[in-house]
Short mmCIF file of C-alpha atoms and ligand atoms in Angstrom, two decimals:
data_model
loop_
_atom_site.label_atom_id
_atom_site.label_comp_id
_atom_site.label_asym_id
_atom_site.label_seq_id
_atom_site.Cartn_x
_atom_site.Cartn_y
_atom_site.Cartn_z
CA MET A 1 153.54 -147.34 -99.08
CA GLU A 2 151.52 -145.14 -101.42
CA LYS A 3 152.60 -141.58 -102.14
CA ILE A 4 151.49 -138.84 -104.52
CA LEU A 5 154.09 -137.70 -107.04
CA ILE A 6 153.65 -134.27 -108.66
CA ARG A 7 155.76 -132.58 -111.32
CA GLY A 8 154.78 -128.95 -110.93
CA GLY A 9 154.34 -126.16 -113.44
CA LYS A 10 151.43 -127.46 -115.56
CA PRO A 11 148.41 -125.15 -116.00
CA LEU A 12 144.98 -126.77 -115.49
CA TYR A 13 142.19 -126.78 -118.11
CA GLY A 14 138.92 -128.73 -118.18
CA THR A 15 136.12 -129.76 -115.85
CA ILE A 16 136.05 -131.28 -112.35
CA GLU A 17 132.97 -132.91 -110.76
CA ILE A 18 132.46 -132.38 -107.02
CA ASP A 19 131.23 -135.19 -104.75
CA GLY A 20 128.79 -135.05 -101.85
CA MET A 21 129.96 -133.27 -98.72
CA LYS A 22 131.89 -135.49 -96.30
CA ASN A 23 130.98 -133.42 -93.26
CA ALA A 24 127.26 -133.59 -94.13
CA ALA A 25 127.33 -137.27 -95.10
CA LEU A 26 128.94 -138.33 -91.80
CA PRO A 27 126.18 -137.05 -89.47
CA ILE A 28 123.51 -138.20 -91.93
CA VAL A 29 124.96 -141.73 -92.05
CA PHE A 30 125.07 -141.86 -88.24
CA ALA A 31 121.58 -140.31 -88.02
CA THR A 32 120.15 -143.31 -89.90
CA LEU A 33 120.55 -145.07 -86.56
CA LEU A 34 117.56 -143.00 -85.40
CA VAL A 35 115.37 -144.54 -88.08
CA PRO A 36 113.64 -147.93 -87.76
CA GLY A 37 113.32 -148.25 -91.55
CA LYS A 38 115.26 -148.08 -94.82
CA CYS A 39 117.16 -144.89 -95.73
CA HIS A 40 118.42 -144.62 -99.30
CA ILE A 41 121.21 -142.04 -99.48
CA ASP A 42 122.59 -140.68 -102.77
CA ASN A 43 125.58 -138.47 -103.61
CA LEU A 44 127.57 -140.19 -100.87
CA PRO A 45 131.30 -139.38 -101.22
CA ALA A 46 133.53 -142.46 -101.64
CA VAL A 47 136.01 -141.35 -98.98
CA ARG A 48 137.63 -143.31 -96.16
CA ASP A 49 135.70 -141.65 -93.29
CA ILE A 50 132.38 -142.64 -94.90
CA ALA A 51 133.52 -146.23 -95.41
CA LEU A 52 134.50 -146.31 -91.73
CA SER A 53 131.16 -144.86 -90.57
CA LEU A 54 129.27 -147.53 -92.55
CA GLN A 55 131.46 -150.24 -91.00
CA ILE A 56 130.70 -148.83 -87.53
CA LEU A 57 126.94 -148.92 -88.20
CA GLU A 58 127.24 -152.56 -89.28
CA THR A 59 128.90 -153.43 -85.96
CA LEU A 60 125.75 -152.05 -84.26
CA GLY A 61 123.53 -154.36 -86.31
CA ALA A 62 122.44 -152.01 -89.12
CA LYS A 63 122.12 -153.52 -92.62
CA VAL A 64 124.27 -151.58 -95.07
CA GLU A 65 124.10 -152.19 -98.80
CA MET A 66 125.97 -150.15 -101.40
CA THR A 67 123.45 -149.70 -104.24
CA GLY A 68 125.89 -147.80 -106.47
CA PRO A 69 129.34 -146.17 -106.24
CA ASN A 70 127.79 -143.17 -104.44
CA SER A 71 124.55 -144.62 -103.07
CA VAL A 72 123.82 -146.68 -100.01
CA GLU A 73 120.78 -148.21 -98.37
CA ILE A 74 120.93 -148.36 -94.57
CA ASP A 75 118.35 -150.21 -92.51
CA ALA A 76 118.88 -149.72 -88.79
CA THR A 77 115.58 -151.39 -87.78
CA ASN A 78 117.39 -154.11 -85.81
CA ALA A 79 120.33 -152.01 -84.60
CA ILE A 80 121.24 -152.15 -80.91
CA ALA A 81 123.09 -149.89 -78.46
CA THR A 82 126.45 -151.60 -78.14
CA LEU A 83 130.11 -150.57 -78.05
CA PRO A 84 131.59 -150.34 -81.57
CA PRO A 85 135.24 -151.40 -82.00
CA ALA A 86 137.60 -148.66 -80.82
CA GLU A 87 139.98 -149.34 -83.73
CA LEU A 88 137.21 -147.99 -86.01
CA THR A 89 135.84 -145.13 -83.90
CA ARG A 90 139.19 -143.60 -82.93
CA LYS A 91 140.12 -143.10 -86.59
CA MET A 92 137.74 -140.16 -86.96
CA ARG A 93 136.04 -137.37 -85.11
CA ALA A 94 132.54 -138.03 -86.37
CA SER A 95 132.14 -141.26 -84.38
CA TYR A 96 130.86 -139.02 -81.56
CA TYR A 97 127.59 -138.64 -83.51
CA LEU A 98 126.80 -142.10 -82.14
CA LEU A 99 126.11 -140.37 -78.81
CA GLY A 100 123.33 -138.12 -80.14
CA ALA A 101 121.89 -140.78 -82.47
CA GLY A 102 122.09 -143.50 -79.78
CA LEU A 103 120.40 -141.30 -77.16
CA GLY A 104 117.62 -140.37 -79.61
CA ARG A 105 116.94 -143.99 -80.64
CA PHE A 106 117.80 -146.15 -77.61
CA GLY A 107 118.16 -143.69 -74.72
CA SER A 108 121.79 -144.76 -74.36
CA ALA A 109 125.07 -144.93 -76.26
CA ILE A 110 128.64 -145.99 -75.62
CA VAL A 111 131.64 -145.06 -77.75
CA GLY A 112 135.42 -144.73 -77.40
CA TYR A 113 136.79 -141.17 -77.31
CA PRO A 114 136.81 -139.99 -80.96
CA GLY A 115 139.96 -139.35 -83.00
CA GLY A 116 140.34 -137.05 -86.02
CA CYS A 117 142.85 -134.38 -87.07
CA ASP A 118 145.09 -132.92 -84.36
CA PHE A 119 144.25 -129.19 -84.12
CA GLY A 120 145.10 -128.83 -80.43
CA LYS A 121 142.39 -129.24 -77.76
CA ARG A 122 139.13 -130.70 -79.07
CA PRO A 123 136.78 -130.73 -76.05
CA ILE A 124 133.21 -132.06 -76.19
CA ASP A 125 131.83 -130.08 -73.24
CA GLN A 126 129.18 -128.38 -75.41
CA HIS A 127 127.88 -131.76 -76.62
CA VAL A 128 127.64 -132.87 -72.98
CA LYS A 129 125.94 -129.61 -71.97
CA GLY A 130 123.31 -130.15 -74.68
CA PHE A 131 122.68 -133.81 -73.77
CA GLU A 132 122.34 -132.88 -70.09
CA ALA A 133 119.74 -130.25 -70.95
CA LEU A 134 117.74 -133.10 -72.52
CA GLY A 135 117.93 -135.14 -69.30
CA ALA A 136 120.90 -137.39 -70.19
CA THR A 137 124.14 -137.99 -68.32
CA VAL A 138 127.53 -138.50 -69.98
CA ASP A 139 130.43 -140.22 -68.20
CA GLU A 140 133.97 -140.71 -69.39
CA SER A 141 135.75 -143.74 -67.94
CA SER A 142 139.46 -143.78 -67.19
CA ASP A 143 140.04 -145.87 -70.32
CA GLY A 144 138.40 -143.21 -72.52
CA LEU A 145 134.92 -144.70 -73.02
CA LEU A 146 132.05 -142.21 -73.26
CA THR A 147 128.72 -143.48 -71.94
CA ALA A 148 125.56 -141.43 -72.44
CA LYS A 149 122.23 -142.48 -70.97
CA VAL A 150 118.85 -141.22 -69.83
CA GLY A 151 116.90 -142.31 -66.78
CA GLU A 152 113.62 -144.25 -66.81
CA GLN A 153 111.61 -141.14 -67.66
CA GLY A 154 113.43 -140.89 -71.03
CA LEU A 155 114.64 -137.80 -72.89
CA ARG A 156 112.90 -134.47 -72.37
CA SER A 157 113.00 -131.30 -74.45
CA GLY A 158 115.23 -128.46 -73.27
CA ASN A 159 116.66 -125.02 -73.97
CA ILE A 160 120.37 -124.92 -74.81
CA PHE A 161 122.56 -121.86 -75.30
CA PHE A 162 125.97 -122.99 -76.57
CA ASP A 163 128.96 -121.13 -75.08
CA VAL A 164 130.91 -121.61 -78.31
CA VAL A 165 129.61 -122.13 -81.83
CA SER A 166 130.19 -125.83 -82.46
CA VAL A 167 129.26 -127.72 -85.62
CA GLY A 168 129.54 -131.12 -83.93
CA ALA A 169 127.58 -130.16 -80.80
CA THR A 170 124.78 -128.58 -82.86
CA LEU A 171 124.45 -131.72 -85.02
CA ASN A 172 124.71 -134.11 -82.07
CA VAL A 173 122.09 -132.34 -79.96
CA MET A 174 119.74 -132.06 -82.97
CA MET A 175 119.93 -135.85 -83.35
CA ALA A 176 119.24 -136.51 -79.67
CA ALA A 177 116.32 -134.04 -79.59
CA VAL A 178 114.28 -135.25 -82.59
CA THR A 179 112.37 -137.77 -80.49
CA ALA A 180 112.36 -135.86 -77.17
CA PRO A 181 108.77 -134.89 -76.26
CA GLY A 182 108.05 -131.13 -76.40
CA GLN A 183 110.07 -128.37 -78.06
CA THR A 184 113.86 -128.12 -77.81
CA ILE A 185 115.50 -124.79 -78.64
CA ILE A 186 119.20 -124.57 -79.52
CA GLU A 187 120.62 -121.05 -79.42
CA ASN A 188 124.02 -119.88 -80.66
CA ALA A 189 123.82 -122.85 -83.03
CA ALA A 190 126.33 -123.36 -85.86
CA ARG A 191 124.96 -122.28 -89.26
CA GLU A 192 127.05 -124.39 -91.66
CA PRO A 193 125.35 -125.86 -94.76
CA HIS A 194 125.81 -129.34 -93.26
CA ILE A 195 123.60 -128.31 -90.31
CA VAL A 196 120.85 -127.51 -92.81
CA ASP A 197 121.51 -130.78 -94.67
CA LEU A 198 121.12 -132.92 -91.53
CA ALA A 199 117.92 -131.03 -90.60
CA ASN A 200 116.55 -131.59 -94.13
CA PHE A 201 117.41 -135.30 -93.95
CA LEU A 202 115.76 -135.71 -90.54
CA ASN A 203 112.69 -133.73 -91.64
CA THR A 204 112.39 -136.01 -94.69
CA CYS A 205 112.32 -138.87 -92.15
CA GLY A 206 109.43 -137.18 -90.29
CA ALA A 207 111.28 -134.93 -87.80
CA ARG A 208 110.05 -131.38 -87.12
CA ILE A 209 113.11 -129.11 -87.15
CA SER A 210 112.97 -125.44 -88.10
CA GLY A 211 115.55 -122.65 -88.15
CA ALA A 212 118.55 -124.74 -89.26
CA GLY A 213 120.97 -122.35 -90.98
CA THR A 214 120.20 -119.62 -88.42
CA ASP A 215 121.59 -119.38 -84.90
CA THR A 216 118.31 -120.58 -83.35
CA ILE A 217 117.07 -124.08 -84.13
CA LYS A 218 113.71 -125.37 -82.88
CA ILE A 219 112.96 -129.08 -82.70
CA LYS A 220 109.49 -130.42 -81.93
CA GLY A 221 109.89 -134.01 -80.77
CA VAL A 222 108.12 -136.76 -82.76
CA SER A 223 107.48 -140.28 -81.52
CA GLU A 224 109.24 -142.10 -84.36
CA LEU A 225 111.05 -141.44 -87.65
CA HIS A 226 110.54 -143.33 -90.91
CA GLY A 227 112.80 -144.25 -93.83
CA CYS A 228 113.40 -141.93 -96.80
CA THR A 229 115.43 -141.24 -99.93
CA TYR A 230 117.86 -138.34 -99.65
CA ALA A 231 120.77 -136.83 -101.64
CA ILE A 232 123.72 -135.20 -99.82
CA ILE A 233 124.67 -131.61 -100.77
CA PRO A 234 127.91 -130.94 -102.72
CA ASP A 235 131.17 -130.62 -100.77
CA MET A 236 132.11 -126.94 -100.51
CA ILE A 237 135.56 -127.80 -99.11
CA GLU A 238 136.37 -130.22 -101.94
CA ALA A 239 135.19 -127.55 -104.42
CA GLY A 240 137.18 -124.84 -102.65
CA THR A 241 140.30 -127.03 -102.72
CA TYR A 242 140.11 -127.40 -106.52
CA MET A 243 139.40 -123.66 -106.90
CA VAL A 244 142.63 -122.95 -105.03
CA ALA A 245 144.47 -125.61 -107.06
CA VAL A 246 143.53 -123.77 -110.29
CA ALA A 247 144.58 -120.45 -108.73
CA ALA A 248 147.95 -122.00 -107.80
CA ALA A 249 148.65 -123.79 -111.08
CA SER A 250 146.97 -121.17 -113.36
CA GLY A 251 144.58 -122.05 -116.21
CA GLN A 252 140.78 -122.28 -116.44
CA VAL A 253 138.62 -125.01 -114.89
CA LYS A 254 134.85 -125.41 -114.60
CA ILE A 255 133.95 -126.95 -111.25
CA ASN A 256 130.59 -128.73 -111.51
CA ASN A 257 128.01 -129.82 -108.93
CA VAL A 258 128.53 -126.99 -106.44
CA ILE A 259 126.26 -124.54 -104.62
CA PRO A 260 128.00 -121.20 -105.42
CA LYS A 261 126.40 -119.54 -102.37
CA HIS A 262 128.34 -121.93 -100.07
CA LEU A 263 131.59 -120.83 -101.76
CA GLU A 264 131.08 -117.07 -101.37
CA SER A 265 133.85 -116.47 -98.82
CA VAL A 266 136.36 -118.54 -100.82
CA THR A 267 135.32 -116.81 -104.05
CA ALA A 268 135.70 -113.37 -102.45
CA LYS A 269 139.27 -114.14 -101.33
CA LEU A 270 140.28 -115.59 -104.71
CA GLU A 271 138.92 -112.50 -106.46
CA GLU A 272 140.84 -110.28 -104.04
CA MET A 273 143.97 -112.18 -105.14
CA GLY A 274 143.26 -111.46 -108.82
CA VAL A 275 141.63 -114.79 -109.74
CA SER A 276 138.38 -114.66 -111.74
CA VAL A 277 135.45 -116.76 -110.46
CA GLU A 278 132.32 -116.87 -112.61
CA GLU A 279 129.27 -118.22 -110.79
CA LEU A 280 126.81 -120.35 -112.79
CA ASP A 281 123.68 -122.12 -111.43
CA ASP A 282 125.47 -125.20 -110.10
CA ALA A 283 129.07 -124.60 -111.21
CA VAL A 284 131.89 -122.08 -110.92
CA VAL A 285 134.49 -121.30 -113.58
CA VAL A 286 137.86 -120.39 -112.08
CA THR A 287 140.37 -118.58 -114.30
CA ARG A 288 143.84 -117.45 -113.35
CA THR A 289 146.03 -115.70 -115.87
CA GLU A 290 147.64 -112.87 -113.86
CA PRO A 291 150.16 -112.89 -110.97
CA LEU A 292 148.52 -113.44 -107.56
CA GLN A 293 147.94 -110.40 -105.31
CA ARG A 294 148.48 -110.53 -101.57
CA CYS A 295 145.54 -110.62 -99.11
CA ASN A 296 144.67 -111.52 -95.50
CA ILE A 297 142.27 -114.11 -94.11
CA LYS A 298 140.72 -114.84 -90.73
CA THR A 299 138.83 -118.10 -90.34
CA LEU A 300 135.45 -118.02 -88.59
CA PRO A 301 132.32 -120.18 -88.24
CA TYR A 302 130.03 -120.08 -91.32
CA PRO A 303 129.26 -117.79 -93.11
CA GLY A 304 132.82 -116.64 -92.30
CA PHE A 305 135.86 -118.02 -94.08
CA PRO A 306 136.06 -121.80 -93.40
CA THR A 307 138.91 -123.09 -91.25
CA ASP A 308 138.94 -126.22 -93.44
CA MET A 309 140.20 -124.02 -96.34
CA GLN A 310 142.96 -122.40 -94.25
CA PRO A 311 145.91 -124.70 -95.17
CA GLN A 312 145.07 -124.62 -98.90
CA PHE A 313 145.08 -120.79 -98.87
CA CYS A 314 148.35 -120.78 -96.94
CA ALA A 315 149.90 -122.72 -99.84
CA LEU A 316 148.42 -120.17 -102.26
CA PHE A 317 149.74 -117.24 -100.23
CA CYS A 318 153.27 -118.59 -100.75
CA LEU A 319 152.82 -117.81 -104.47
CA ALA A 320 151.53 -114.23 -104.07
CA GLU A 321 153.85 -111.21 -104.18
CA GLY A 322 153.95 -109.55 -100.74
CA VAL A 323 153.06 -110.37 -97.15
CA CYS A 324 149.81 -112.21 -96.31
CA HIS A 325 148.41 -112.75 -92.81
CA LEU A 326 146.38 -115.85 -92.03
CA THR A 327 144.60 -115.88 -88.66
CA GLU A 328 142.95 -119.03 -87.31
CA GLY A 329 139.73 -118.14 -85.50
CA VAL A 330 138.33 -121.62 -84.81
CA TRP A 331 141.09 -124.01 -83.67
CA ASP A 332 143.94 -123.57 -81.16
CA ASN A 333 146.62 -125.14 -83.31
CA ARG A 334 146.04 -125.58 -87.01
CA PHE A 335 149.48 -124.75 -88.38
CA ARG A 336 151.26 -128.11 -88.03
CA TYR A 337 151.48 -128.38 -91.84
CA VAL A 338 153.53 -125.14 -92.07
CA ASP A 339 156.82 -126.99 -91.42
CA GLU A 340 156.11 -129.09 -94.52
CA LEU A 341 155.49 -125.99 -96.67
CA ARG A 342 158.80 -124.61 -95.38
CA ARG A 343 160.52 -127.74 -96.70
CA LEU A 344 159.35 -126.63 -100.15
CA GLY A 345 160.99 -123.23 -99.61
CA ALA A 346 158.04 -121.26 -98.21
CA ASP A 347 158.84 -118.31 -95.94
CA ILE A 348 156.22 -118.50 -93.16
CA GLU A 349 156.35 -117.36 -89.54
CA VAL A 350 153.77 -118.57 -87.06
CA ASN A 351 152.99 -116.51 -84.00
CA GLY A 352 150.16 -117.94 -81.89
CA LYS A 353 147.08 -118.13 -84.08
CA THR A 354 148.51 -116.05 -86.96
CA ALA A 355 150.77 -117.16 -89.79
CA THR A 356 152.62 -114.47 -91.73
CA VAL A 357 153.48 -115.60 -95.22
CA ASN A 358 156.21 -113.74 -97.13
CA GLY A 359 155.07 -114.77 -100.58
CA GLY A 360 156.84 -114.77 -103.88
CA ALA A 361 159.87 -116.98 -103.19
CA PRO A 362 159.84 -119.91 -105.65
CA LEU A 363 158.73 -123.25 -104.20
CA ARG A 364 161.03 -126.20 -105.02
CA GLY A 365 159.78 -129.78 -105.02
CA THR A 366 160.90 -132.20 -102.33
CA SER A 367 159.41 -134.88 -100.08
CA VAL A 368 156.67 -133.65 -97.73
CA ARG A 369 154.07 -135.24 -95.47
CA ALA A 370 150.33 -134.83 -95.16
CA VAL A 371 150.13 -134.05 -91.43
CA ASP A 372 146.32 -133.99 -91.55
CA LEU A 373 143.51 -134.05 -94.13
CA ARG A 374 143.46 -130.42 -95.34
CA GLY A 375 147.17 -129.98 -94.61
CA GLY A 376 147.69 -132.83 -97.09
CA ALA A 377 145.58 -131.05 -99.71
CA ALA A 378 147.76 -127.96 -99.18
CA MET A 379 150.88 -130.02 -99.99
CA VAL A 380 149.33 -131.16 -103.28
CA ILE A 381 148.42 -127.56 -104.16
CA ALA A 382 151.96 -126.38 -103.37
CA GLY A 383 153.35 -129.26 -105.44
CA LEU A 384 151.31 -128.17 -108.47
CA ALA A 385 153.09 -124.81 -108.42
CA ALA A 386 156.55 -125.95 -107.25
CA GLU A 387 159.52 -126.43 -109.56
CA GLY A 388 160.51 -130.07 -110.05
CA GLU A 389 159.14 -133.13 -108.25
CA THR A 390 157.12 -133.07 -105.04
CA ILE A 391 156.37 -136.32 -103.25
CA VAL A 392 153.54 -136.28 -100.70
CA GLU A 393 153.64 -139.02 -98.05
CA ASP A 394 151.00 -140.24 -95.58
CA ILE A 395 148.33 -139.82 -98.22
CA HIS A 396 145.90 -142.09 -96.34
CA LEU A 397 145.03 -138.87 -94.44
CA ILE A 398 144.05 -137.18 -97.73
CA ALA A 399 141.87 -140.19 -98.62
CA ARG A 400 139.80 -139.48 -95.48
CA GLY A 401 138.15 -136.59 -97.29
CA TYR A 402 138.98 -136.63 -101.03
CA ASP A 403 137.99 -139.32 -103.50
CA ASN A 404 140.55 -139.68 -106.31
CA LEU A 405 142.23 -136.29 -105.78
CA GLU A 406 145.12 -137.16 -108.09
CA GLY A 407 142.78 -138.59 -110.79
CA LYS A 408 140.62 -135.45 -110.85
CA LEU A 409 143.69 -133.17 -111.07
CA SER A 410 145.40 -135.32 -113.68
CA ALA A 411 142.23 -135.20 -115.85
CA VAL A 412 142.59 -131.39 -116.05
CA GLY A 413 146.27 -131.52 -117.04
CA ALA A 414 148.27 -131.80 -113.81
CA ASP A 415 151.30 -134.08 -113.92
CA ILE A 416 150.31 -136.05 -110.83
CA CYS A 417 149.99 -139.72 -109.99
CA ARG A 418 149.82 -142.12 -107.08
CA VAL A 419 152.90 -144.28 -106.82
CA VAL A 420 153.57 -147.36 -104.73
CA TYR A 421 157.00 -147.37 -103.17
CA PRO A 422 158.31 -150.67 -101.80
CA ASP A 423 158.43 -150.81 -98.01
CA PRO A 424 161.97 -150.16 -96.78
CA ILE A 425 163.93 -153.38 -96.32
CA ILE A 426 165.06 -153.73 -92.71
CA LYS A 427 168.43 -155.47 -92.53
CA MET A 428 168.93 -157.71 -89.51
CA ASN A 429 172.44 -158.49 -88.36
C1 UD1 B 501 133.81 -129.85 -87.65
C2 UD1 B 501 134.51 -130.43 -88.86
C3 UD1 B 501 135.93 -129.86 -88.98
C4 UD1 B 501 135.89 -128.34 -88.98
C5 UD1 B 501 135.09 -127.80 -87.78
C6 UD1 B 501 134.88 -126.30 -87.83
C7 UD1 B 501 133.50 -132.62 -89.04
C8 UD1 B 501 133.67 -134.09 -88.92
N1 UD1 B 501 134.56 -131.88 -88.71
O1 UD1 B 501 134.56 -130.27 -86.51
O2 UD1 B 501 136.49 -130.33 -90.20
O3 UD1 B 501 137.20 -127.84 -88.91
O4 UD1 B 501 133.78 -128.42 -87.75
O5 UD1 B 501 134.25 -125.92 -89.00
O6 UD1 B 501 132.47 -132.12 -89.45
N2 UD1 B 501 134.48 -126.70 -79.03
C9 UD1 B 501 134.40 -126.63 -77.65
N3 UD1 B 501 133.58 -127.51 -77.01
C10 UD1 B 501 132.84 -128.44 -77.68
C11 UD1 B 501 132.92 -128.50 -79.10
C12 UD1 B 501 133.75 -127.61 -79.73
O7 UD1 B 501 135.05 -125.80 -77.02
O8 UD1 B 501 132.11 -129.20 -77.04
C13 UD1 B 501 135.36 -125.75 -79.75
C14 UD1 B 501 136.48 -126.47 -80.51
O9 UD1 B 501 137.59 -126.72 -79.67
C15 UD1 B 501 136.77 -125.48 -81.61
C16 UD1 B 501 135.40 -124.85 -81.90
O10 UD1 B 501 134.60 -125.12 -80.76
O11 UD1 B 501 137.65 -124.48 -81.13
C17 UD1 B 501 134.71 -125.40 -83.12
O12 UD1 B 501 134.61 -126.82 -83.05
P1 UD1 B 501 133.45 -127.64 -83.76
O13 UD1 B 501 132.66 -126.71 -84.63
O14 UD1 B 501 132.74 -128.43 -82.74
O15 UD1 B 501 134.27 -128.63 -84.71
P2 UD1 B 501 133.92 -130.13 -85.05
O16 UD1 B 501 132.45 -130.31 -85.15
O17 UD1 B 501 134.70 -131.07 -84.17
#
């Protein structure tokens, strides 16, 4: 049983390197299934969800070779459309990219219903709507298997107007459409940097996608893709998490390998709270010397404030003097971690989609759980600022999206380590 142990109260000084973006790497790894050739991918984050996605591709017959700690070569030339093991696919949300990639390459795909963090309802109706517009059908069996297939005439191009802005549906339909003859138009598309990254990867493989990063994406179908070499963009959520960690613990840290433009909404909120953020070409320097000011946040699709930074800011709000309001604009239920912050002494009320944080009461270390990936990061941030010892349990959820979180924080002066506790001994009478 591994846990993270933090003794709070240490300011942070030094430099942190940011890895490639998990949520861009996942669709790109699955999109290699579209390519009958070798794809060499660099700046791949060494996180659990990526390891799982590579394992899943291997079960479909792709050759996967790690060529360095953050580089992989994937050759899906001999891959086939078959059911990957449910014990792998249900551990993460992104396994549903097999539907778009499988339809685009084989005209069919089968996958167990995907897992991932529990934020309330996570429907996939917009994915299905997009696939249907391309001439596919999607069925869900009573035992939770999703089967997507096209008829003998194959995929066709189509016009899709999404009813809600969905990152996953935009990525999935882009994958399915790259080889559909004619021009597909996706409107009300998500605009996140990872949408642009997948489009750039696919275009490097010979696809013809334009408009990614705007709400209208046009895809001209090509007959076949080819292999390429591609580097994943830096992870704005990993970077944002360390920016908030510095704001919580105080000190000055340079955060390297970032695209400052992707961090604008996080930077703006930190500045509003009295934290200085200096933007360099591919780094930001975060300095906190003064008490934190109160502010409010509402999460929205990009370029709005990212929902995946909501729990980390909630932890920070606990340290600000005054009342802060945090409104969730993307998910139905993303406040499950709040009970854990309360265990540390936080004064937070949740009413529907808004959390009201009465900041300023001192946090006191105790044992808390990571209830999901970013909720776990919020516990670590709170622990950095709390008095005494904080122990974070269920840290396998943090490992889904952060490589060596405790090592990176310890290198800038945090008193934090991973500890192995013996499993409890069960006495039998
Ligand atoms: C991705 C991210 C997740 C992030 C989210 C929003 C990955 C692996 N996960 O999740 O970390 O929090 O984007 O930035 O990249 N919706 C529907 N119907 C659908 C699809 C979505 O109603 O078919 C709704 C969802 O319930 C949610 C909203 O649309 O309320 C946004 O979801 P979406 O952008 O699809 O999130 P994911 O791609 O699953």
